[in-house]
Amino acid sequence: MLTRSEEDHIKAVYVLVQEGDKAFTKDLADRLRTKASSVTDMLKKLAEKGYLKHEPYYGAKLTAKGQALALQLVRKHRLWETFLVERLGFGWDEVHEVAEQLEHVASEQLINQLDAYLGHPAFDPHGDPIPDRNGRIRARRTRRLDVSVAGDTVRIVAVSETTDGLLRLLDAKGLRIGSTLAIQEVHAFDGSMDVKPKNGAAFSLSKDVSHHLQVESIQP
Amino acid sequence: MLTRSEEDHIKAVYVLVQEGDKAFTKDLADRLRTKASSVTDMLKKLAEKGYLKHEPYYGAKLTAKGQALALQLVRKHRLWETFLVERLGFGWDEVHEVAEQLEHVASEQLINQLDAYLGHPAFDPHGDPIPDRNGRIRARRTRRLDVSVAGDTVRIVAVSETTDGLLRLLDAKGLRIGSTLAIQEVHAFDGSMDVKPKNGAAFSLSKDVSHHLQVESIQP
DNA sequence: TACAAATATTAGACATGTCTAATAAATCGA
DNA sequence: TCGATTTATTAGACATGTCTAATATTTGTA
Ligand SMILES: [Mn+2]
Ligand SMILES: [Mn+2]
Ligand SMILES: [Mn+2]
Ligand SMILES: [Mn+2]
């Protein structure tokens, strides 16, 4: 059995490798709110246990065994988030910390019956795909909103969940998963963009925001 | 924040004090599957933190602070068990271990919304009362089945949950919370009793079983 | 009531996860 | 390309929870 800390490290490696091909010590320390030296210790141990490969000074990557475990953790995290929002009435900005705990409860039966109870959802409240019990994720072609250009029309499909401030900002602007935006202009100076939702007046989004939104193109 | 182990010790003290007025080191060690020396260490620490009073060689009792915490843990444990049985379709013999983990998830909001979602249940799947958010438990006059005598008619109101073998035996005999039994005879030799359910043929229950059933008298 | 058995505590050890400080390596920028 | 900055590792420390073995106390019984 792995500890909560070990599981959190494996999941963090998974996420950072997704984003940047390698997981580096400092980024792991930041994400896990711990110190770089603690991360190095943990990477060494997890490498010995066969969950990842650690190249000192050059970051870490999961092995197949680590990958499988990370996908189960992601599955559990996202199913619990879905439960909290859909059944218990949590806001999408209130679920992350609780799911961060619930994901470590160890019971195959629990997670599979929760999955069935929720109707085998494919996406969590932030639009992120939920791996099935075999760890398979439905592939999607999405990109970050901040790489879109004026003239594009896009649909928001996912939002980075970790910053609840962002989620509340989106609530305030009336944006959510599925919202459609026409991009009117992108300002070179600060990367901000003027966007117009389907029904409503145009407004501006900072690059800080657009960087954390995943979108797909739609026919305008 | 308390650790899982600290919380489990406090809860175990609570249960043993209920049953026998004091919680002794050996009983705690047996219940928690640990060693007496580890329990002594933990009692010392929890006494320092103000959760209990420890009289060396004469057992432990919770303080008001410890009592309040134990009741919250019991509340969480029983609400989760109720959720698992009522919503996820677990059997009453399958929930204990999972609830033993879930009870340590720390979130006021989670437990209160779970409570509301379940309709503020008063009893868990084993018939045990669920404390409300203030730790209050509805009082009941119940006694163990093994102190009943021939001629009594009783209703089963609760079952000791920790032994899943017992729960499966009750399933096999068709007994559950609410079942009514007429006690026909109690055998002095082994304490076994012959009982007859409302609709069905009489059968015999060993003292091992009757000792773990809580009943209330009913007019026959 | 004395001694054996049961129970409890203390002493000493070890594994785990975390930290700070010291040192080392890699990377960035003039 | 070299020195400064950033990133990473190692060394050493400490808190926590657990264990076994030794010792102490209480309890039960002859
Ligand atoms: Mn977590
Ligand atoms: Mn999410
Ligand atoms: Mn527990
Ligand atoms: Mn129960």
Coordinates of C-alpha atoms (C1' of nucleotides) and ligand atoms in Angstrom, one line a residue:
Chain A
M1 CA 0.0 0.0 0.0
L2 CA 1.3 3.5 -0.9
T3 CA 1.0 6.4 1.5
R4 CA -1.0 9.5 0.6
S5 CA 2.2 11.4 0.1
E6 CA 3.6 8.8 -2.3
E7 CA 0.4 8.8 -4.3
D8 CA 0.3 12.6 -4.5
H9 CA 3.9 12.6 -5.8
I10 CA 3.1 10.0 -8.5
K11 CA 0.0 12.0 -9.5
A12 CA 2.0 15.2 -9.7
V13 CA 4.6 13.6 -11.9
Y14 CA 1.9 12.5 -14.2
V15 CA 0.4 15.9 -14.5
L16 CA 3.7 17.7 -15.0
V17 CA 4.8 15.2 -17.6
Q18 CA 1.5 15.8 -19.5
E19 CA 2.3 19.5 -19.5
G20 CA 5.9 19.5 -20.2
D21 CA 7.3 16.0 -21.0
K22 CA 9.3 15.8 -17.8
A23 CA 8.6 16.5 -14.2
F24 CA 11.2 18.6 -12.5
T25 CA 12.0 18.7 -8.8
K26 CA 11.2 22.4 -8.3
D27 CA 7.9 22.2 -10.1
L28 CA 6.9 19.2 -8.1
A29 CA 7.9 20.9 -4.9
D30 CA 5.8 24.0 -5.8
R31 CA 2.8 21.9 -6.8
L32 CA 3.0 19.7 -3.7
R33 CA 3.8 22.6 -1.3
T34 CA 6.9 20.9 -0.1
K35 CA 10.7 21.4 -0.4
A36 CA 12.9 20.4 -3.3
S37 CA 15.0 18.2 -1.0
S38 CA 11.9 16.3 0.2
V39 CA 10.9 15.7 -3.5
T40 CA 14.3 14.4 -4.3
D41 CA 14.1 11.9 -1.4
M42 CA 10.6 10.8 -2.6
L43 CA 11.7 10.5 -6.2
K44 CA 14.5 8.2 -5.2
K45 CA 12.2 6.0 -3.2
L46 CA 9.5 5.8 -5.9
A47 CA 12.2 5.0 -8.5
E48 CA 13.4 2.1 -6.3
K49 CA 9.8 0.9 -6.0
G50 CA 9.5 1.0 -9.8
Y51 CA 6.9 3.7 -10.2
L52 CA 9.1 6.1 -12.1
K53 CA 12.5 6.8 -13.6
H54 CA 14.5 9.6 -12.1
E55 CA 17.4 11.1 -13.9
P56 CA 19.2 13.3 -11.3
Y57 CA 19.1 16.9 -12.5
Y58 CA 17.0 16.0 -15.5
G59 CA 13.6 15.3 -14.0
A60 CA 11.4 12.2 -13.7
K61 CA 9.0 10.2 -15.8
L62 CA 6.5 7.5 -14.8
T63 CA 7.0 3.8 -15.7
A64 CA 4.1 1.9 -17.1
K65 CA 3.4 0.8 -13.5
G66 CA 3.4 4.4 -12.3
Q67 CA 1.3 5.5 -15.2
A68 CA -1.3 3.0 -14.4
L69 CA -1.4 4.0 -10.8
A70 CA -1.6 7.7 -11.7
L71 CA -4.5 7.1 -14.0
Q72 CA -6.4 5.3 -11.2
L73 CA -5.8 8.3 -8.9
V74 CA -6.9 10.7 -11.6
R75 CA -10.0 8.6 -12.1
K76 CA -10.8 8.6 -8.4
H77 CA -10.2 12.3 -8.1
R78 CA -12.5 13.2 -11.0
L79 CA -15.2 10.8 -10.0
W80 CA -15.3 12.2 -6.5
E81 CA -15.4 15.8 -7.9
T82 CA -18.3 14.8 -10.1
F83 CA -20.1 13.3 -7.1
L84 CA -19.6 16.4 -5.0
V85 CA -20.9 18.7 -7.7
E86 CA -23.7 16.6 -9.1
R87 CA -25.0 15.0 -6.0
L88 CA -24.0 17.0 -3.0
G89 CA -24.4 20.4 -4.6
F90 CA -20.8 21.7 -4.2
G91 CA -19.6 24.5 -6.4
W92 CA -16.9 23.6 -9.0
D93 CA -14.6 25.8 -7.1
E94 CA -15.1 24.0 -3.8
V95 CA -14.3 20.4 -4.7
H96 CA -10.6 20.2 -5.3
E97 CA -9.3 20.0 -1.7
V98 CA -11.9 17.4 -0.7
A99 CA -11.3 15.3 -3.7
E100 CA -7.6 15.5 -2.9
Q101 CA -8.4 13.6 0.2
L102 CA -11.1 11.2 -1.1
E103 CA -8.9 10.0 -4.0
H104 CA -6.7 8.2 -1.4
V105 CA -9.5 6.0 0.0
A106 CA -8.5 2.5 -1.1
S107 CA -11.4 0.3 -2.4
E108 CA -12.0 -1.0 -5.9
Q109 CA -15.6 -1.7 -5.1
L110 CA -16.1 1.8 -3.8
I111 CA -14.8 3.5 -6.9
N112 CA -16.5 1.2 -9.4
Q113 CA -19.9 1.5 -7.7
L114 CA -19.5 5.2 -7.4
D115 CA -18.8 5.3 -11.1
A116 CA -21.9 3.3 -11.9
Y117 CA -24.0 5.4 -9.5
L118 CA -22.9 8.5 -11.4
G119 CA -23.7 6.9 -14.7
H120 CA -20.1 6.4 -15.9
P121 CA -19.5 10.1 -16.5
A122 CA -16.9 10.9 -19.1
F123 CA -15.9 14.3 -17.8
D124 CA -15.5 16.0 -14.5
P125 CA -17.0 19.3 -13.4
H126 CA -13.9 21.1 -14.9
G127 CA -14.3 19.4 -18.2
D128 CA -11.4 17.0 -17.7
P129 CA -11.8 13.5 -19.0
I130 CA -12.4 10.7 -16.5
P131 CA -10.3 7.6 -17.2
D132 CA -12.3 4.3 -17.2
R133 CA -11.5 1.4 -14.9
N134 CA -8.8 0.3 -17.3
G135 CA -7.2 3.7 -17.3
R136 CA -8.3 4.6 -20.8
I137 CA -9.1 8.2 -21.6
R138 CA -11.2 9.3 -24.5
A139 CA -8.9 11.4 -26.8
R140 CA -9.8 14.9 -27.6
R141 CA -8.2 17.6 -29.7
T142 CA -8.2 20.7 -27.6
R143 CA -5.9 23.6 -27.3
R144 CA -5.4 26.5 -24.9
L145 CA -7.5 29.6 -25.5
D146 CA -4.4 31.8 -25.4
V147 CA -3.2 30.3 -28.7
S148 CA -6.4 31.2 -30.5
V149 CA -6.5 34.2 -32.9
A150 CA -9.0 36.9 -33.8
G151 CA -11.8 35.5 -35.9
D152 CA -11.8 32.0 -34.2
T153 CA -15.0 30.8 -32.6
V154 CA -14.4 28.3 -29.9
R155 CA -16.2 26.3 -27.2
I156 CA -14.8 26.0 -23.7
V157 CA -14.2 22.4 -22.9
A158 CA -12.1 22.4 -19.8
V159 CA -10.7 24.6 -17.1
S160 CA -7.6 24.2 -14.9
E161 CA -9.1 23.2 -11.6
T162 CA -6.4 24.0 -9.1
T163 CA -7.0 27.7 -8.8
D164 CA -10.4 28.3 -7.3
G165 CA -10.1 32.0 -7.8
L166 CA -10.1 31.4 -11.6
L167 CA -13.3 29.3 -11.3
R168 CA -15.0 32.1 -9.4
L169 CA -13.9 34.7 -11.9
L170 CA -15.5 32.5 -14.7
D171 CA -18.7 32.3 -12.6
A172 CA -18.7 36.0 -12.3
K173 CA -18.4 36.4 -16.1
G174 CA -21.0 33.8 -16.8
L175 CA -18.6 31.4 -18.4
R176 CA -18.7 27.7 -18.0
I177 CA -17.9 24.4 -19.7
G178 CA -19.7 24.5 -23.1
S179 CA -19.8 28.3 -23.4
T180 CA -19.1 29.5 -26.9
L181 CA -16.9 32.5 -27.6
A182 CA -16.1 34.5 -30.7
I183 CA -12.7 36.0 -30.5
Q184 CA -12.8 39.6 -31.7
E185 CA -9.3 40.8 -31.0
V186 CA -6.1 39.8 -29.4
H187 CA -4.0 42.6 -28.0
A188 CA -0.3 42.1 -28.5
F189 CA 0.7 44.3 -25.6
D190 CA -0.6 42.1 -22.8
G191 CA -2.0 39.0 -24.6
S192 CA -5.5 39.9 -23.4
M193 CA -8.4 39.2 -25.8
D194 CA -11.8 40.6 -26.5
V195 CA -14.4 37.8 -26.7
K196 CA -18.1 37.8 -27.3
P197 CA -20.3 35.0 -25.9
K198 CA -23.2 33.7 -28.0
N199 CA -25.8 35.7 -26.2
G200 CA -24.3 38.7 -24.5
A201 CA -22.0 41.6 -24.7
A202 CA -18.3 41.3 -25.5
F203 CA -15.8 41.6 -22.7
S204 CA -12.1 41.1 -22.2
L205 CA -10.1 38.1 -20.8
S206 CA -6.6 38.5 -19.5
K207 CA -3.9 36.1 -20.7
D208 CA -3.8 34.7 -17.1
V209 CA -7.3 33.5 -17.7
S210 CA -7.1 32.4 -21.4
H211 CA -4.0 30.4 -20.6
H212 CA -6.0 28.2 -18.2
L213 CA -8.9 27.5 -20.6
Q214 CA -9.0 24.5 -23.0
V215 CA -11.1 25.1 -26.1
E216 CA -12.1 23.4 -29.3
S217 CA -12.8 25.1 -32.6
I218 CA -16.3 25.2 -33.8
Q219 CA -17.9 26.4 -37.1
P220 CA -18.7 30.0 -36.5
Chain B
M1 CA -5.2 18.3 12.7
L2 CA -5.2 14.9 14.1
T3 CA -3.8 11.9 12.3
R4 CA -5.8 8.9 11.3
S5 CA -4.2 6.9 14.1
E6 CA -5.0 9.5 16.7
E7 CA -8.6 9.6 15.6
D8 CA -8.9 5.8 15.6
H9 CA -7.6 5.7 19.1
I10 CA -10.0 8.3 20.3
K11 CA -12.9 6.5 18.7
A12 CA -11.9 3.2 20.2
V13 CA -11.7 4.8 23.7
Y14 CA -15.2 6.1 23.1
V15 CA -16.6 2.7 22.1
L16 CA -14.9 0.8 25.0
V17 CA -16.0 3.3 27.6
Q18 CA -19.6 2.9 26.3
E19 CA -19.3 -0.8 26.8
G20 CA -17.4 -1.0 30.0
D21 CA -17.0 2.5 31.6
K22 CA -13.2 2.4 31.1
A23 CA -11.0 1.8 28.1
F24 CA -8.1 -0.5 28.9
T25 CA -4.8 -0.7 27.1
K26 CA -5.1 -4.4 26.1
D27 CA -8.7 -4.0 24.8
L28 CA -7.6 -0.9 22.8
A29 CA -4.7 -2.8 21.4
D30 CA -6.9 -5.8 20.3
R31 CA -9.5 -3.5 18.7
L32 CA -6.9 -1.4 16.9
R33 CA -4.8 -4.4 15.9
T34 CA -1.7 -2.9 17.5
K35 CA 0.5 -3.6 20.5
A36 CA -0.2 -2.6 24.1
S37 CA 3.0 -0.5 24.2
S38 CA 2.0 1.5 21.2
V39 CA -1.4 2.2 22.8
T40 CA 0.3 3.4 26.0
D41 CA 2.4 5.8 23.9
M42 CA -0.7 7.1 22.2
L43 CA -2.7 7.4 25.3
K44 CA 0.1 9.5 26.8
K45 CA 0.1 11.8 23.8
L46 CA -3.6 12.2 23.6
A47 CA -3.8 12.9 27.3
E48 CA -1.2 15.7 26.8
K49 CA -3.3 17.1 24.0
G50 CA -6.3 17.1 26.2
Y51 CA -8.5 14.5 24.5
L52 CA -8.6 12.0 27.3
K53 CA -7.6 11.3 30.9
H54 CA -5.2 8.4 31.3
E55 CA -4.7 6.7 34.7
P56 CA -1.7 4.4 34.2
Y57 CA -2.8 0.8 34.9
Y58 CA -6.4 1.9 35.3
G59 CA -7.5 2.7 31.7
A60 CA -8.6 5.9 29.9
K61 CA -11.7 8.0 29.6
L62 CA -12.4 10.9 27.1
T63 CA -12.6 14.5 28.2
A64 CA -15.4 16.6 26.9
K65 CA -13.2 17.7 24.0
G66 CA -12.4 14.0 23.2
Q67 CA -16.0 13.1 23.6
A68 CA -17.1 15.7 21.1
L69 CA -14.5 14.6 18.6
A70 CA -15.4 10.9 19.0
L71 CA -19.0 11.7 18.3
Q72 CA -18.1 13.6 15.1
L73 CA -16.1 10.5 14.0
V74 CA -19.0 8.2 14.8
R75 CA -21.3 10.5 12.9
K76 CA -19.1 10.4 9.9
H77 CA -18.5 6.7 10.0
R78 CA -22.3 6.0 10.2
L79 CA -23.3 8.5 7.6
W80 CA -20.8 7.0 5.2
E81 CA -22.0 3.5 5.9
T82 CA -25.5 4.7 5.2
F83 CA -24.4 6.2 1.9
L84 CA -22.6 3.0 0.9
V85 CA -25.6 0.8 1.6
E86 CA -28.5 3.1 0.5
R87 CA -26.9 4.7 -2.5
L88 CA -24.0 2.6 -3.8
G89 CA -25.6 -0.8 -3.1
F90 CA -23.1 -2.2 -0.7
G91 CA -24.1 -5.1 1.6
W92 CA -24.2 -4.2 5.3
D93 CA -21.3 -6.6 5.8
E94 CA -19.1 -4.8 3.2
V95 CA -19.1 -1.3 4.5
H96 CA -17.1 -1.2 7.7
E97 CA -13.6 -1.1 6.3
V98 CA -14.4 1.5 3.8
A99 CA -16.2 3.7 6.3
E100 CA -13.1 3.2 8.6
Q101 CA -11.2 5.2 5.9
L102 CA -13.8 7.7 4.8
E103 CA -14.5 8.8 8.4
H104 CA -11.1 10.5 8.4
V105 CA -11.8 12.8 5.4
A106 CA -11.8 16.3 6.9
S107 CA -14.5 18.6 5.6
E108 CA -17.4 20.0 7.5
Q109 CA -19.2 20.9 4.3
L110 CA -18.8 17.4 3.0
I111 CA -20.3 15.7 6.0
N112 CA -23.2 18.1 6.4
Q113 CA -24.1 18.0 2.7
L114 CA -23.8 14.2 2.8
D115 CA -26.2 14.2 5.8
A116 CA -28.7 16.4 3.9
Y117 CA -28.4 14.3 0.8
L118 CA -29.2 11.2 2.7
G119 CA -32.2 12.9 4.4
H120 CA -30.7 13.3 7.8
P121 CA -30.9 9.5 8.7
A122 CA -31.2 8.7 12.3
F123 CA -29.8 5.2 12.1
D124 CA -27.0 3.4 10.1
P125 CA -27.4 0.1 8.3
H126 CA -26.5 -1.8 11.5
G127 CA -29.2 0.0 13.5
D128 CA -26.8 2.2 15.3
P129 CA -27.9 5.8 16.0
I130 CA -26.2 8.6 14.0
P131 CA -25.2 11.6 16.1
D132 CA -26.5 15.0 14.7
R133 CA -24.1 17.8 13.8
N134 CA -24.0 18.8 17.5
G135 CA -23.1 15.3 18.6
R136 CA -26.5 14.6 20.0
I137 CA -27.8 11.0 19.8
R138 CA -31.4 10.0 20.2
A139 CA -31.7 8.0 23.4
R140 CA -33.1 4.4 23.1
R141 CA -33.7 1.7 25.7
T142 CA -32.2 -1.4 24.2
R143 CA -30.6 -4.4 25.7
R144 CA -28.6 -7.4 24.4
L145 CA -30.6 -10.3 23.2
D146 CA -28.7 -12.7 25.4
V147 CA -30.2 -11.2 28.5
S148 CA -33.7 -11.9 27.3
V149 CA -35.7 -14.9 28.7
A150 CA -38.1 -17.4 27.4
G151 CA -41.5 -15.8 26.7
D152 CA -40.1 -12.4 25.6
T153 CA -41.0 -11.0 22.3
V154 CA -38.4 -8.6 20.9
R155 CA -37.5 -6.6 17.9
I156 CA -33.9 -6.5 16.6
V157 CA -32.8 -2.8 16.6
A158 CA -29.0 -3.0 16.2
V159 CA -26.2 -5.4 15.3
S160 CA -22.5 -5.2 16.2
E161 CA -21.0 -4.2 12.9
T162 CA -17.4 -5.1 13.3
T163 CA -17.7 -8.8 12.6
D164 CA -18.9 -9.2 9.0
G165 CA -19.2 -13.0 9.6
L166 CA -22.0 -12.3 12.0
L167 CA -23.8 -10.1 9.5
R168 CA -23.6 -12.8 6.8
L169 CA -24.9 -15.4 9.3
L170 CA -27.9 -13.1 10.0
D171 CA -28.5 -12.7 6.3
A172 CA -28.5 -16.5 5.9
K173 CA -31.1 -16.9 8.7
G174 CA -33.2 -14.1 7.2
L175 CA -32.7 -11.8 10.2
R176 CA -32.3 -8.0 9.9
I177 CA -32.9 -4.7 11.7
G178 CA -36.7 -4.7 12.5
S179 CA -37.1 -8.5 12.6
T180 CA -39.4 -9.7 15.4
L181 CA -38.5 -12.8 17.4
A182 CA -40.4 -14.7 20.0
I183 CA -38.1 -16.4 22.5
Q184 CA -39.2 -19.9 23.1
E185 CA -36.5 -21.4 25.2
V186 CA -33.1 -20.5 26.6
H187 CA -30.7 -23.4 27.2
A188 CA -28.7 -23.0 30.3
F189 CA -25.9 -25.4 29.1
D190 CA -24.6 -23.1 26.3
G191 CA -26.7 -20.0 26.5
S192 CA -28.2 -20.8 23.1
M193 CA -31.9 -19.8 22.5
D194 CA -34.7 -21.1 20.4
V195 CA -36.4 -18.2 18.7
K196 CA -39.3 -18.0 16.3
P197 CA -39.6 -15.1 13.7
K198 CA -43.0 -13.6 13.0
N199 CA -43.5 -15.5 9.7
G200 CA -41.4 -18.6 9.7
A201 CA -40.2 -21.7 11.5
A202 CA -38.3 -21.5 14.8
F203 CA -34.5 -22.0 14.9
S204 CA -31.7 -21.6 17.3
L205 CA -29.2 -18.8 18.0
S206 CA -25.9 -19.4 19.8
K207 CA -24.9 -17.1 22.6
D208 CA -22.1 -15.7 20.4
V209 CA -24.8 -14.4 18.1
S210 CA -27.4 -13.2 20.7
H211 CA -24.7 -11.4 22.6
H212 CA -24.1 -9.1 19.6
L213 CA -27.8 -8.3 18.9
Q214 CA -29.5 -5.3 20.5
V215 CA -33.2 -5.6 21.0
E216 CA -36.2 -3.8 22.4
S217 CA -39.2 -5.4 24.0
I218 CA -42.5 -5.4 22.1
Q219 CA -46.0 -6.4 23.1
P220 CA -46.2 -10.0 21.9
Chain C
dT1 C1' -2.2 -14.2 51.3
dA2 C1' 1.3 -15.5 48.2
dC3 C1' 2.6 -16.5 43.8
dA4 C1' 1.5 -17.2 38.9
dA5 C1' -0.7 -15.1 35.1
dA6 C1' -2.3 -11.2 32.9
dT7 C1' -1.9 -6.6 31.9
dA8 C1' 0.7 -2.3 31.5
dT9 C1' 4.6 0.7 31.1
dT10 C1' 9.3 1.9 29.9
dA11 C1' 13.5 1.5 27.2
dG12 C1' 15.5 1.3 23.0
dA13 C1' 15.2 0.6 18.2
dC14 C1' 13.7 1.4 13.5
dA15 C1' 11.1 3.2 9.3
dT16 C1' 8.9 7.2 7.3
dG17 C1' 8.4 11.9 5.8
dT18 C1' 9.8 16.3 6.4
dC19 C1' 12.9 20.2 7.1
dT20 C1' 17.3 23.5 6.9
dA21 C1' 22.0 24.2 5.6
dA22 C1' 25.7 22.9 2.8
dT23 C1' 27.3 21.6 -1.6
dA24 C1' 27.0 20.6 -6.5
dA25 C1' 25.3 20.9 -11.2
dA26 C1' 22.9 23.1 -14.9
dT27 C1' 21.4 27.2 -17.1
dC28 C1' 21.0 32.1 -18.2
dG29 C1' 22.7 36.4 -19.8
dA30 C1' 26.1 40.0 -20.5
Chain D
dT1 C1' 32.3 31.9 -22.5
dC2 C1' 32.2 32.8 -17.8
dG3 C1' 30.2 34.3 -13.7
dA4 C1' 25.7 34.7 -11.4
dT5 C1' 21.5 32.7 -10.7
dT6 C1' 18.6 28.9 -10.5
dT7 C1' 17.8 24.2 -9.7
dA8 C1' 19.0 19.9 -7.5
dT9 C1' 21.2 16.8 -4.4
dT10 C1' 23.3 15.4 -0.1
dA11 C1' 24.0 15.6 4.9
dG12 C1' 22.2 15.9 9.1
dA13 C1' 18.4 16.7 12.1
dC14 C1' 13.8 16.0 14.1
dA15 C1' 8.8 14.4 14.8
dT16 C1' 5.8 10.5 14.4
dG17 C1' 4.1 6.0 14.9
dT18 C1' 5.3 1.5 15.5
dC19 C1' 7.7 -2.6 17.2
dT20 C1' 10.3 -6.1 20.6
dA21 C1' 12.3 -6.9 25.0
dA22 C1' 12.7 -5.8 29.7
dT23 C1' 10.5 -4.4 33.8
dA24 C1' 6.6 -3.1 36.8
dT25 C1' 2.0 -3.5 38.5
dT26 C1' -2.4 -5.6 39.2
dT27 C1' -5.4 -9.4 39.3
dG28 C1' -6.9 -14.1 40.0
dT29 C1' -6.5 -18.4 42.4
dA30 C1' -4.8 -22.1 45.1
Ligands
MN1 MN -4.3 13.8 -2.8
MN2 MN -11.3 18.4 -11.9
MN3 MN -10.8 4.8 11.0
MN4 MN -22.4 0.7 11.6

